[in-house]
Amino acid sequence: MTPLNHPGAPVPETPDWHVTAVLGPRPGEGGRPVLDAVRALRARILFDHGHRPAFLRADGTHADDEHLDFGAWHFIARRSPGGPPLGYIRLSTPDTGTPFQSRDFLGDEPYEELLAAAGLGAADVFEHSRLVVEHRARKLGLGLHLNALAIGAAHHLGARAMIGTSGTKDGQDRFHERFGFRPVHGTRRYVPQYTEDIVIMLHRVADGGGRHHELVTRLRDEFPVIAAAGAAPLLPVRVTPAGTVAPDHEAWRPVLCTAADADALLASGNVREVHDTIDDQLTELVRSREPAGHDTAGIECKKREHLAGAERREYGTWAWYPWSGRLVHVLPREEFRLVRADRDRGRIERPGEQRLFGKRIGVIGVSAGTGAALTFALEGIGGAFKLAGCGGFGLSDLGRLPGGLHDLGVDKAVLSARRMAEIDPYLDIEVERAGLTPETIERFFAGGLDLLVEECDTPWVKIAAREYARDLGIPVVTGGNDHGGLDVERFDREPDRPLLHGLLGDVKSVDLLELTTPERTAAFGGPAGRPRPAFGMALGGALCAEAARRILLGRPCESGRFHTDLEQQPDLSGSRHG
């Protein structure tokens, strides 16, 4: 975010840009020709037809070599694939291995103090810099597009915050403020090299993308496609010894793209399987809209009318799942959800289905909470989710959590998010991989929730989550245990309701941070962490789903503790049918 170029004022709408994304090699690695090519392209933009002659060598070539280029992401924008480069931005990650410009500007100790004061570690922070746009492209909104893309890429790659240096003379600092960046007090000073004041600016990912949040979110989701398609001709595709694309163990969001983007992905080698059943889905769509049905010829006629001349391959959405390499063709979101919920007809009407898809749900504890999360996804309860949990999927989890041997080692929250996205690629899912802690709890509740599912064994989390939920008026449901327990706490209607029905008295989370094991057993009636078997998780998920559906649709559902113990059902014991 250096002040080399003011990116220009905001514009109402920006044209489509062709952006190439290249991940630079680290020092000592191969790929130097690729990095040299990126630097030459960037220098050509900086030269700007002679506006900056320092970037032109005596031999007529362009040069702009910086050590920060190693290991960083480089984005180069053109109006068309074969056109000249018009804009550039660089994104440095904690893996870059070179001190950020912000650290150089402040010095090591002040930089570390700034991060500590913000509750951040070096591994949490990314930096974008070197935003440059040719004069002729500035009024077209290219600076805005590149800035949003770098921020979106950082969000996708797992940043908690972004930092950078910004000029102030031409309003560059105000430009970045529109993306949610804020100047850091006490860091502004004059820099002779740029003949203006420079200031450090900080952006927290949890706060969103400011005025351009929608654009940042869209480009966040498009980044994997851009990276795969843009880097494919320049960098080798990461493959396994068997020659297939290596899975992404960190990703949980599918990439939603057009048919053209799908072609680019196929060309990149990052697709292992293609699933295109759009014709069958269109048949189901026609039948769901007109249940009386038609003969085969009538259905085909209705499908042609619906497509209105569009090619089947170009209709709807292509969803690419980076962790499996699968590319799946699905109906547009509203049609997809209409067909997916078709078998609920008579139980929930269309307005109720749409109302449920508009809800945002938090799930804390993605071991026991997986049953609820997946049931919600299957039944269309919620369109946006926040999952909080920590710990990897282990061999001992195979008897209770949905996953396979190929998932061993994957974070449980990530694994749950993947399963949900494979049911509905349009779900908006956020993952708090560190679980719920005093440092993450405020971020988890930021943005609001319509319902909270709490399935965590840690006493502090159970109470702290309820304290936040009560303060914010969020109802809480808990699937209890393998004996069919269900807790419902309607804090949305009872703002003064005691936590956990008052069973623990006037307990406060601050008193539980240092709780010993004997104290925890005494307070909660048994050792925490007792594994729940698969049937208990399925039962808990079903109970939570029924309570959630009633609450979110305004149907009767009172606070209380309820039980449905299958082991105590006489009909299952054979006592009546011996």
Coordinates of C-alpha atoms in Angstrom, one line a residue:
M1 CA 0.0 0.0 0.0
T2 CA 2.8 2.5 -0.9
P3 CA 2.0 6.0 -2.1
L4 CA 3.5 5.5 -5.6
N5 CA 0.2 6.0 -7.2
H6 CA -3.2 7.4 -6.1
P7 CA -5.7 4.8 -7.2
G8 CA -8.3 7.3 -8.1
A9 CA -11.8 8.3 -6.8
P10 CA -14.5 5.7 -6.5
V11 CA -16.7 5.0 -9.5
P12 CA -20.3 3.8 -9.6
E13 CA -19.4 0.6 -11.6
T14 CA -16.2 -0.9 -12.8
P15 CA -15.7 -2.9 -16.0
D16 CA -14.6 -6.5 -16.1
W17 CA -10.9 -6.9 -15.8
H18 CA -8.7 -9.8 -16.8
V19 CA -6.4 -10.5 -13.8
T20 CA -3.5 -12.8 -13.6
A21 CA -2.4 -14.1 -10.2
V22 CA 1.1 -15.5 -9.7
L23 CA 2.6 -16.8 -6.5
G24 CA 6.3 -15.8 -6.5
P25 CA 9.0 -18.3 -5.6
R26 CA 10.9 -18.0 -2.3
P27 CA 14.6 -17.1 -2.4
G28 CA 16.7 -20.0 -3.6
E29 CA 13.7 -21.8 -5.2
G30 CA 13.2 -22.2 -8.9
G31 CA 10.8 -20.0 -10.8
R32 CA 13.0 -16.9 -11.0
P33 CA 12.1 -16.3 -14.7
V34 CA 8.5 -16.1 -13.7
L35 CA 9.3 -13.5 -11.0
D36 CA 11.4 -11.5 -13.4
A37 CA 8.5 -11.5 -15.9
V38 CA 6.2 -10.2 -13.1
R39 CA 8.7 -7.5 -12.1
A40 CA 9.1 -6.4 -15.8
L41 CA 5.3 -6.1 -16.2
R42 CA 5.0 -4.1 -13.0
A43 CA 7.8 -1.8 -14.0
R44 CA 6.1 -1.2 -17.3
I45 CA 3.0 0.0 -15.5
L46 CA 5.1 2.1 -13.1
F47 CA 7.0 3.7 -16.1
D48 CA 3.6 4.8 -17.3
H49 CA 4.6 6.0 -20.8
G50 CA 7.5 8.1 -19.4
H51 CA 5.8 9.6 -16.3
R52 CA 8.4 7.7 -14.1
P53 CA 11.6 7.3 -16.2
A54 CA 13.5 5.7 -13.3
F55 CA 11.8 2.4 -14.1
L56 CA 13.3 2.2 -17.6
R57 CA 16.8 0.7 -18.0
A58 CA 19.4 2.0 -20.5
D59 CA 18.8 -1.0 -22.7
G60 CA 15.1 -0.2 -23.0
T61 CA 13.8 -2.8 -20.6
H62 CA 11.7 -2.1 -17.5
A63 CA 12.9 -3.0 -14.0
D64 CA 11.5 -2.8 -10.5
D65 CA 13.2 -5.4 -8.2
E66 CA 12.1 -5.7 -4.6
H67 CA 13.0 -8.4 -2.1
L68 CA 9.4 -8.5 -0.9
D69 CA 8.5 -10.0 -4.3
F70 CA 9.8 -13.4 -3.2
G71 CA 7.0 -15.6 -1.9
A72 CA 4.3 -13.0 -2.4
W73 CA 1.1 -13.0 -4.5
H74 CA 1.3 -10.8 -7.6
F75 CA -1.8 -9.6 -9.4
I76 CA -1.6 -8.0 -12.9
A77 CA -4.7 -6.5 -14.5
R78 CA -5.5 -6.1 -18.2
R79 CA -8.7 -5.1 -20.1
S80 CA -8.4 -8.3 -22.1
P81 CA -6.3 -11.5 -21.9
G82 CA -3.9 -10.4 -24.6
G83 CA -3.9 -6.7 -23.7
P84 CA -1.1 -4.6 -22.1
P85 CA -0.8 -4.6 -18.3
L86 CA -2.6 -1.6 -16.8
G87 CA -2.5 -2.3 -13.0
Y88 CA -0.7 -4.2 -10.4
I89 CA -0.9 -5.0 -6.6
R90 CA 1.2 -7.3 -4.4
L91 CA 0.0 -9.4 -1.4
S92 CA 2.5 -10.5 1.2
T93 CA 1.7 -13.3 3.6
P94 CA 3.3 -14.5 6.8
D95 CA 5.0 -17.1 4.7
T96 CA 6.7 -14.5 2.5
G97 CA 9.8 -14.6 4.7
T98 CA 10.7 -10.9 4.2
P99 CA 9.8 -8.1 6.6
F100 CA 6.8 -6.2 5.5
Q101 CA 7.1 -2.6 4.4
S102 CA 5.1 -1.7 7.5
R103 CA 7.8 -3.3 9.7
D104 CA 10.6 -1.5 7.9
F105 CA 8.7 1.8 8.2
L106 CA 8.1 1.4 12.0
G107 CA 11.1 -0.7 13.1
D108 CA 10.9 -4.1 14.6
E109 CA 10.1 -3.3 18.1
P110 CA 7.3 -0.7 17.4
Y111 CA 5.8 -3.1 14.8
E112 CA 5.6 -5.9 17.3
E113 CA 4.1 -3.6 20.0
L114 CA 1.5 -2.4 17.5
L115 CA 0.4 -6.0 16.7
A116 CA 0.4 -7.0 20.4
A117 CA -1.8 -4.0 21.3
A118 CA -4.2 -5.1 18.6
G119 CA -4.2 -8.7 19.9
L120 CA -2.5 -10.0 16.8
G121 CA 0.5 -12.2 16.1
A122 CA 2.8 -12.0 13.1
A123 CA 1.2 -15.1 11.6
D124 CA -2.2 -13.4 11.6
V125 CA -1.3 -10.4 9.5
F126 CA -1.0 -10.0 5.7
E127 CA 0.2 -6.8 3.8
H128 CA -0.8 -5.5 0.4
S129 CA 1.5 -3.0 -1.3
R130 CA 2.7 -1.6 -4.6
L131 CA -0.8 -0.7 -5.9
V132 CA -0.1 1.0 -9.2
V133 CA -2.5 1.9 -12.1
E134 CA -1.7 3.5 -15.4
H135 CA -3.1 7.0 -15.8
R136 CA -5.5 5.9 -18.6
A137 CA -7.1 3.2 -16.4
R138 CA -7.6 5.2 -13.1
K139 CA -11.0 6.6 -13.9
L140 CA -12.2 3.1 -14.9
G141 CA -12.0 1.9 -11.3
L142 CA -9.1 -0.5 -11.7
G143 CA -7.4 0.6 -8.4
L144 CA -10.6 -0.1 -6.6
H145 CA -10.9 -3.6 -8.2
L146 CA -7.3 -4.5 -7.5
N147 CA -7.5 -3.3 -3.9
A148 CA -10.6 -5.3 -3.3
L149 CA -9.1 -8.4 -4.9
A150 CA -6.0 -8.3 -2.7
I151 CA -8.1 -7.9 0.4
G152 CA -10.5 -10.7 -0.7
A153 CA -7.5 -13.0 -1.4
A154 CA -6.1 -12.3 2.1
H155 CA -9.5 -13.1 3.6
H156 CA -9.6 -16.4 1.6
L157 CA -6.0 -17.3 2.6
G158 CA -6.9 -17.0 6.3
A159 CA -5.7 -13.6 7.4
R160 CA -7.1 -12.1 10.6
A161 CA -5.8 -8.6 9.7
M162 CA -4.1 -6.6 7.1
I163 CA -1.6 -3.8 7.5
G164 CA 0.1 -1.4 5.1
T165 CA 1.6 2.0 4.6
S166 CA -0.4 4.7 2.9
G167 CA 0.2 8.1 1.5
T168 CA -2.0 11.0 2.7
K169 CA -1.4 13.9 0.2
D170 CA -3.8 12.7 -2.5
G171 CA -6.4 11.0 -0.2
Q172 CA -5.0 7.5 -0.5
D173 CA -5.6 6.9 3.2
R174 CA -9.2 7.9 2.7
F175 CA -9.4 5.5 -0.2
H176 CA -8.3 2.6 2.0
E177 CA -10.7 3.7 4.8
R178 CA -13.5 2.8 2.4
F179 CA -12.3 -0.8 2.6
G180 CA -12.4 -0.9 6.4
F181 CA -8.8 0.2 7.0
R182 CA -8.1 2.6 9.9
P183 CA -5.1 4.8 10.5
V184 CA -3.0 3.7 13.5
H185 CA -2.6 6.6 15.9
G186 CA 1.0 7.8 16.3
T187 CA 2.4 6.3 13.1
R188 CA 2.1 9.3 10.7
R189 CA 5.3 10.9 9.7
Y190 CA 6.8 12.8 6.7
V191 CA 8.9 10.7 4.2
P192 CA 11.1 12.7 1.9
Q193 CA 11.3 9.9 -0.7
Y194 CA 7.5 10.4 -1.3
T195 CA 7.4 14.1 -0.4
E196 CA 4.3 13.5 1.8
D197 CA 3.2 12.1 5.1
I198 CA 2.9 8.3 5.4
V199 CA 0.7 6.5 7.9
I200 CA 0.2 2.9 9.0
M201 CA -3.3 1.5 8.4
L202 CA -4.8 -1.6 9.9
H203 CA -7.8 -3.7 8.7
R204 CA -9.5 -6.5 10.7
V205 CA -11.0 -9.2 8.6
A206 CA -13.9 -9.8 11.1
D207 CA -15.0 -6.2 10.4
G208 CA -15.7 -6.9 6.7
G209 CA -14.8 -4.9 3.6
G210 CA -16.2 -1.5 4.6
R211 CA -18.2 0.3 1.9
H212 CA -16.9 -2.3 -0.7
H213 CA -17.8 -5.4 1.4
E214 CA -19.8 -7.0 -1.4
L215 CA -17.0 -6.6 -4.0
V216 CA -14.4 -7.9 -1.5
T217 CA -16.6 -10.9 -0.7
R218 CA -17.2 -11.7 -4.4
L219 CA -13.5 -11.5 -5.2
R220 CA -12.6 -13.5 -2.1
D221 CA -14.7 -16.3 -3.6
E222 CA -13.3 -15.9 -7.1
F223 CA -9.7 -15.8 -5.9
P224 CA -9.0 -19.6 -6.2
V225 CA -10.3 -19.6 -9.8
I226 CA -8.1 -16.6 -10.6
A227 CA -5.1 -18.2 -8.9
A228 CA -5.6 -21.5 -10.6
A229 CA -6.3 -20.1 -14.1
G230 CA -3.8 -17.3 -14.0
A231 CA -0.8 -19.2 -12.6
A232 CA -1.4 -22.4 -14.6
P233 CA 0.7 -21.3 -17.7
L234 CA 3.5 -19.9 -15.5
L235 CA 3.8 -22.2 -12.5
P236 CA 3.7 -26.0 -12.2
V237 CA 0.5 -27.5 -10.8
R238 CA 1.0 -29.2 -7.4
V239 CA 0.5 -32.9 -8.0
T240 CA 0.6 -36.1 -5.9
P241 CA 3.0 -38.9 -6.8
A242 CA 0.1 -40.6 -8.6
G243 CA -0.2 -37.6 -10.9
T244 CA -3.5 -36.3 -9.6
V245 CA -4.1 -32.8 -8.2
A246 CA -3.1 -32.6 -4.5
P247 CA -6.1 -31.7 -2.3
D248 CA -6.2 -28.4 -0.4
H249 CA -6.3 -29.3 3.3
E250 CA -7.2 -25.8 4.5
A251 CA -10.1 -24.9 2.2
W252 CA -13.8 -25.2 3.1
R253 CA -15.4 -22.8 0.7
P254 CA -16.4 -24.0 -2.8
V255 CA -15.5 -21.6 -5.6
L256 CA -18.7 -20.6 -7.6
C257 CA -17.9 -19.8 -11.2
T258 CA -19.3 -19.4 -14.7
A259 CA -18.8 -21.9 -17.6
A260 CA -15.8 -19.8 -18.8
D261 CA -14.2 -20.0 -15.4
A262 CA -14.8 -23.8 -15.4
D263 CA -13.0 -24.1 -18.7
A264 CA -10.0 -22.2 -17.2
L265 CA -10.0 -24.5 -14.2
L266 CA -10.1 -27.6 -16.4
A267 CA -7.1 -26.2 -18.4
S268 CA -5.2 -25.6 -15.1
G269 CA -5.2 -29.2 -14.2
N270 CA -6.8 -28.5 -10.8
V271 CA -10.0 -30.5 -11.6
R272 CA -10.1 -34.2 -10.7
E273 CA -13.7 -35.0 -11.5
V274 CA -16.5 -33.3 -13.4
H275 CA -20.2 -33.9 -12.4
D276 CA -22.7 -32.3 -14.7
T277 CA -26.3 -33.4 -14.1
I278 CA -27.9 -30.1 -15.0
D279 CA -30.3 -31.7 -17.4
D280 CA -31.7 -34.0 -14.7
Q281 CA -31.9 -31.0 -12.3
L282 CA -33.9 -29.0 -14.9
T283 CA -36.3 -32.0 -15.2
E284 CA -36.8 -31.9 -11.4
L285 CA -37.3 -28.2 -11.5
V286 CA -40.0 -28.5 -14.1
R287 CA -41.8 -31.2 -12.1
S288 CA -41.4 -29.3 -8.8
R289 CA -43.1 -26.2 -10.3
E290 CA -45.9 -28.2 -11.9
P291 CA -46.4 -31.4 -9.8
A292 CA -49.3 -32.6 -12.0
G293 CA -46.5 -33.5 -14.4
H294 CA -46.0 -33.9 -18.1
D295 CA -45.0 -36.6 -20.4
T296 CA -41.3 -36.8 -21.5
A297 CA -41.9 -34.6 -24.5
G298 CA -43.8 -32.0 -22.5
I299 CA -41.0 -31.8 -19.9
E300 CA -38.4 -31.3 -22.6
C301 CA -40.5 -28.5 -24.0
K302 CA -40.8 -26.8 -20.6
K303 CA -37.0 -27.1 -20.2
R304 CA -36.3 -25.4 -23.5
E305 CA -38.7 -22.7 -22.6
H306 CA -37.0 -22.2 -19.3
L307 CA -33.5 -22.0 -20.8
A308 CA -34.7 -19.4 -23.3
G309 CA -32.0 -20.1 -25.8
A310 CA -29.2 -20.5 -23.2
E311 CA -26.8 -23.4 -23.6
R312 CA -27.2 -26.0 -20.8
R313 CA -23.5 -25.8 -20.1
E314 CA -23.7 -22.1 -19.5
Y315 CA -26.8 -22.2 -17.4
G316 CA -26.6 -22.1 -13.6
T317 CA -23.4 -22.3 -11.6
W318 CA -20.2 -24.4 -11.6
A319 CA -19.0 -25.2 -8.1
W320 CA -15.3 -26.2 -7.7
Y321 CA -14.4 -27.9 -4.4
P322 CA -10.6 -27.4 -3.9
W323 CA -10.3 -30.1 -1.3
S324 CA -11.5 -32.9 -3.6
G325 CA -10.8 -31.4 -7.0
R326 CA -14.5 -31.9 -8.0
L327 CA -16.2 -29.5 -10.4
V328 CA -20.0 -29.7 -10.1
H329 CA -22.7 -28.1 -12.2
V330 CA -25.8 -26.9 -10.3
L331 CA -28.9 -24.8 -10.9
P332 CA -28.9 -21.1 -9.9
R333 CA -29.3 -20.6 -6.2
E334 CA -33.1 -20.0 -5.9
E335 CA -33.9 -22.8 -8.3
F336 CA -31.4 -25.2 -6.6
R337 CA -33.0 -24.6 -3.2
L338 CA -36.5 -24.8 -4.5
V339 CA -35.8 -28.3 -5.9
R340 CA -33.8 -29.4 -2.9
A341 CA -36.6 -28.6 -0.5
D342 CA -39.3 -30.0 -2.8
R343 CA -39.9 -33.1 -0.7
D344 CA -40.7 -30.9 2.3
R345 CA -43.8 -29.7 0.5
G346 CA -46.8 -29.9 2.8
R347 CA -44.6 -29.7 5.9
I348 CA -43.1 -26.3 5.3
E349 CA -44.5 -24.0 2.6
R350 CA -42.3 -22.0 0.3
P351 CA -42.4 -18.7 2.3
G352 CA -41.2 -20.7 5.4
E353 CA -38.4 -22.3 3.4
Q354 CA -37.2 -18.9 2.2
R355 CA -37.4 -17.5 5.7
L356 CA -35.2 -20.3 7.0
F357 CA -32.6 -19.8 4.3
G358 CA -32.4 -16.2 5.4
K359 CA -31.2 -17.1 8.9
R360 CA -27.7 -16.9 10.3
I361 CA -26.8 -19.7 12.8
G362 CA -23.8 -20.2 15.0
V363 CA -22.5 -23.6 16.0
I364 CA -20.0 -23.9 18.9
G365 CA -18.4 -27.3 19.3
V366 CA -18.1 -29.1 16.0
S367 CA -17.5 -32.5 17.4
A368 CA -20.9 -33.0 19.0
G369 CA -22.2 -30.0 17.0
T370 CA -21.6 -31.7 13.7
G371 CA -24.8 -33.6 13.9
A372 CA -26.8 -30.4 14.3
A373 CA -24.8 -28.5 11.6
L374 CA -25.3 -31.2 9.0
T375 CA -28.9 -31.7 9.8
F376 CA -29.5 -28.0 9.5
A377 CA -27.8 -28.0 6.1
L378 CA -29.8 -31.0 4.9
E379 CA -33.1 -29.5 6.0
G380 CA -32.4 -26.0 4.8
I381 CA -32.4 -24.4 8.3
G382 CA -30.1 -21.4 7.8
G383 CA -28.4 -19.9 4.8
A384 CA -25.3 -18.6 6.7
F385 CA -23.3 -20.3 9.4
K386 CA -20.5 -19.6 11.9
L387 CA -18.7 -22.7 13.1
A388 CA -16.3 -22.6 16.1
G389 CA -14.2 -25.6 17.1
C390 CA -10.6 -26.7 17.3
G391 CA -8.7 -30.0 16.9
G392 CA -8.0 -32.3 14.0
F393 CA -10.1 -35.2 12.8
G394 CA -8.6 -38.4 14.2
L395 CA -8.9 -42.1 13.8
S396 CA -11.0 -42.4 17.0
D397 CA -13.5 -39.9 15.5
L398 CA -14.4 -42.3 12.6
G399 CA -17.1 -44.0 14.8
R400 CA -19.0 -40.8 15.5
L401 CA -18.2 -38.1 12.9
P402 CA -19.0 -38.2 9.2
G403 CA -15.6 -38.4 7.5
G404 CA -13.3 -40.9 5.9
L405 CA -9.7 -42.0 6.2
H406 CA -8.7 -39.4 3.7
D407 CA -9.9 -36.7 6.1
L408 CA -7.6 -37.7 9.0
G409 CA -5.7 -34.6 10.2
V410 CA -8.2 -32.1 8.8
D411 CA -9.5 -29.6 11.2
K412 CA -13.0 -30.7 12.5
A413 CA -14.6 -27.3 11.9
V414 CA -13.2 -27.3 8.4
L415 CA -14.5 -30.8 7.8
S416 CA -18.0 -29.9 9.0
A417 CA -18.0 -26.8 6.7
R418 CA -17.0 -29.0 3.8
R419 CA -19.7 -31.5 4.3
M420 CA -22.3 -28.7 4.5
A421 CA -20.9 -27.0 1.4
E422 CA -21.1 -30.3 -0.5
I423 CA -24.8 -30.4 0.4
D424 CA -25.4 -26.8 -0.6
P425 CA -22.6 -24.8 -2.4
Y426 CA -24.5 -21.6 -1.8
L427 CA -24.2 -21.7 2.0
D428 CA -22.2 -18.8 3.5
I429 CA -20.0 -20.5 6.1
E430 CA -17.4 -18.9 8.3
V431 CA -15.0 -21.0 10.4
E432 CA -13.3 -20.0 13.7
R433 CA -10.6 -22.6 13.8
A434 CA -9.2 -21.5 17.1
G435 CA -12.5 -22.3 18.8
L436 CA -14.2 -20.0 21.2
T437 CA -11.7 -18.2 23.5
P438 CA -11.6 -14.8 25.3
E439 CA -9.7 -13.6 22.2
T440 CA -12.2 -14.9 19.6
I441 CA -15.6 -14.8 21.2
E442 CA -16.4 -11.2 20.3
R443 CA -15.4 -11.8 16.7
F444 CA -17.7 -14.9 16.6
F445 CA -20.7 -13.0 17.6
A446 CA -19.9 -10.0 15.4
G447 CA -22.5 -9.4 12.7
G448 CA -25.3 -11.0 14.6
L449 CA -26.9 -14.5 14.8
D450 CA -30.5 -15.6 14.7
L451 CA -29.8 -18.8 16.7
L452 CA -26.9 -20.4 18.6
V453 CA -26.2 -24.2 18.9
E454 CA -23.9 -24.8 21.8
E455 CA -22.3 -28.3 22.0
C456 CA -19.0 -27.6 23.7
D457 CA -17.7 -29.5 26.8
T458 CA -15.6 -26.6 28.1
P459 CA -17.4 -24.9 31.1
W460 CA -16.1 -21.4 30.3
V461 CA -17.3 -21.6 26.7
K462 CA -20.8 -22.9 27.8
I463 CA -21.3 -20.0 30.1
A464 CA -19.5 -17.2 28.1
A465 CA -21.5 -18.1 25.0
R466 CA -24.7 -17.9 26.9
E467 CA -23.7 -14.6 28.4
Y468 CA -23.2 -13.1 25.0
A469 CA -26.4 -14.7 23.6
R470 CA -28.5 -13.4 26.5
D471 CA -27.0 -9.9 26.1
L472 CA -27.8 -10.0 22.3
G473 CA -31.2 -11.7 22.5
I474 CA -30.1 -14.9 20.7
P475 CA -32.0 -18.1 21.5
V476 CA -29.7 -21.1 22.4
V477 CA -30.3 -24.8 21.8
T478 CA -28.1 -27.7 23.0
G479 CA -28.4 -31.3 22.0
G480 CA -27.5 -32.6 25.4
N481 CA -26.1 -36.2 25.3
D482 CA -26.7 -39.7 23.9
H483 CA -29.8 -40.0 26.1
G484 CA -31.7 -37.5 24.0
G485 CA -31.3 -34.4 26.1
L486 CA -32.4 -31.1 24.7
D487 CA -31.9 -27.7 26.3
V488 CA -33.8 -24.6 24.9
E489 CA -33.1 -21.1 26.2
R490 CA -35.3 -18.4 24.7
F491 CA -33.1 -15.4 25.5
D492 CA -34.8 -13.7 22.5
R493 CA -38.0 -13.6 24.6
E494 CA -36.6 -13.8 28.1
P495 CA -33.7 -11.3 28.5
D496 CA -33.4 -12.0 32.2
R497 CA -33.5 -15.8 32.0
P498 CA -30.9 -17.5 34.2
L499 CA -28.2 -19.3 32.3
L500 CA -28.7 -23.1 31.9
H501 CA -32.1 -22.7 33.5
G502 CA -30.4 -21.5 36.7
L503 CA -29.2 -25.0 37.6
L504 CA -25.7 -23.7 38.4
G505 CA -26.9 -20.6 40.3
D506 CA -25.5 -17.2 39.4
V507 CA -22.4 -18.6 37.7
K508 CA -20.2 -16.2 35.6
S509 CA -17.8 -17.2 32.9
V510 CA -14.9 -15.2 34.5
D511 CA -15.1 -17.6 37.5
L512 CA -14.6 -20.6 35.2
L513 CA -11.4 -19.7 33.4
E514 CA -9.2 -21.4 35.9
L515 CA -11.5 -24.2 36.9
T516 CA -9.7 -27.4 37.9
T517 CA -11.0 -30.9 36.9
P518 CA -12.5 -31.7 40.3
E519 CA -14.2 -28.3 40.4
R520 CA -15.5 -28.8 36.9
T521 CA -16.9 -32.2 37.8
A522 CA -18.6 -30.8 40.9
A523 CA -20.1 -27.9 39.0
F524 CA -21.3 -29.8 35.8
G525 CA -22.2 -33.2 37.2
G526 CA -19.5 -35.3 35.5
P527 CA -16.3 -35.2 33.6
A528 CA -16.3 -33.1 30.5
G529 CA -15.3 -34.5 27.1
R530 CA -17.2 -37.7 27.2
P531 CA -17.4 -38.8 23.6
R532 CA -20.9 -39.0 22.1
P533 CA -21.6 -42.0 19.9
A534 CA -22.9 -41.6 16.3
F535 CA -26.5 -42.4 17.2
G536 CA -26.4 -39.8 20.0
M537 CA -25.0 -37.2 17.6
A538 CA -27.7 -37.9 15.1
L539 CA -30.4 -37.8 17.7
G540 CA -29.0 -34.5 19.1
G541 CA -28.9 -33.1 15.6
A542 CA -32.5 -34.0 15.0
L543 CA -33.7 -32.5 18.3
C544 CA -31.8 -29.3 17.7
A545 CA -33.1 -29.0 14.2
E546 CA -36.7 -29.4 15.3
A547 CA -36.3 -26.8 18.1
A548 CA -34.5 -24.4 15.7
R549 CA -37.2 -24.8 13.0
R550 CA -39.9 -23.9 15.5
I551 CA -38.0 -21.0 16.9
L552 CA -37.0 -19.5 13.6
L553 CA -40.5 -19.9 12.1
G554 CA -42.2 -18.4 15.2
R555 CA -43.9 -21.7 16.1
P556 CA -44.4 -22.8 19.8
C557 CA -41.1 -23.7 21.5
E558 CA -40.6 -22.9 25.1
S559 CA -37.5 -22.8 27.2
G560 CA -36.7 -25.9 29.2
R561 CA -34.9 -29.2 29.4
F562 CA -36.4 -32.1 27.5
H563 CA -35.5 -35.8 27.1
T564 CA -36.1 -38.4 24.4
D565 CA -34.1 -41.4 25.5
L566 CA -34.2 -44.2 22.9
E567 CA -32.6 -46.7 25.4
Q568 CA -35.7 -46.3 27.6
Q569 CA -38.3 -46.9 24.9
P570 CA -40.1 -50.2 25.8
D571 CA -41.2 -50.9 22.2
L572 CA -37.5 -51.2 21.2
S573 CA -36.8 -53.6 24.0
G574 CA -39.2 -56.3 22.7
S575 CA -41.2 -56.2 25.9
R576 CA -44.5 -55.8 24.0
H577 CA -43.7 -58.0 21.0
G578 CA -41.8 -60.9 22.6

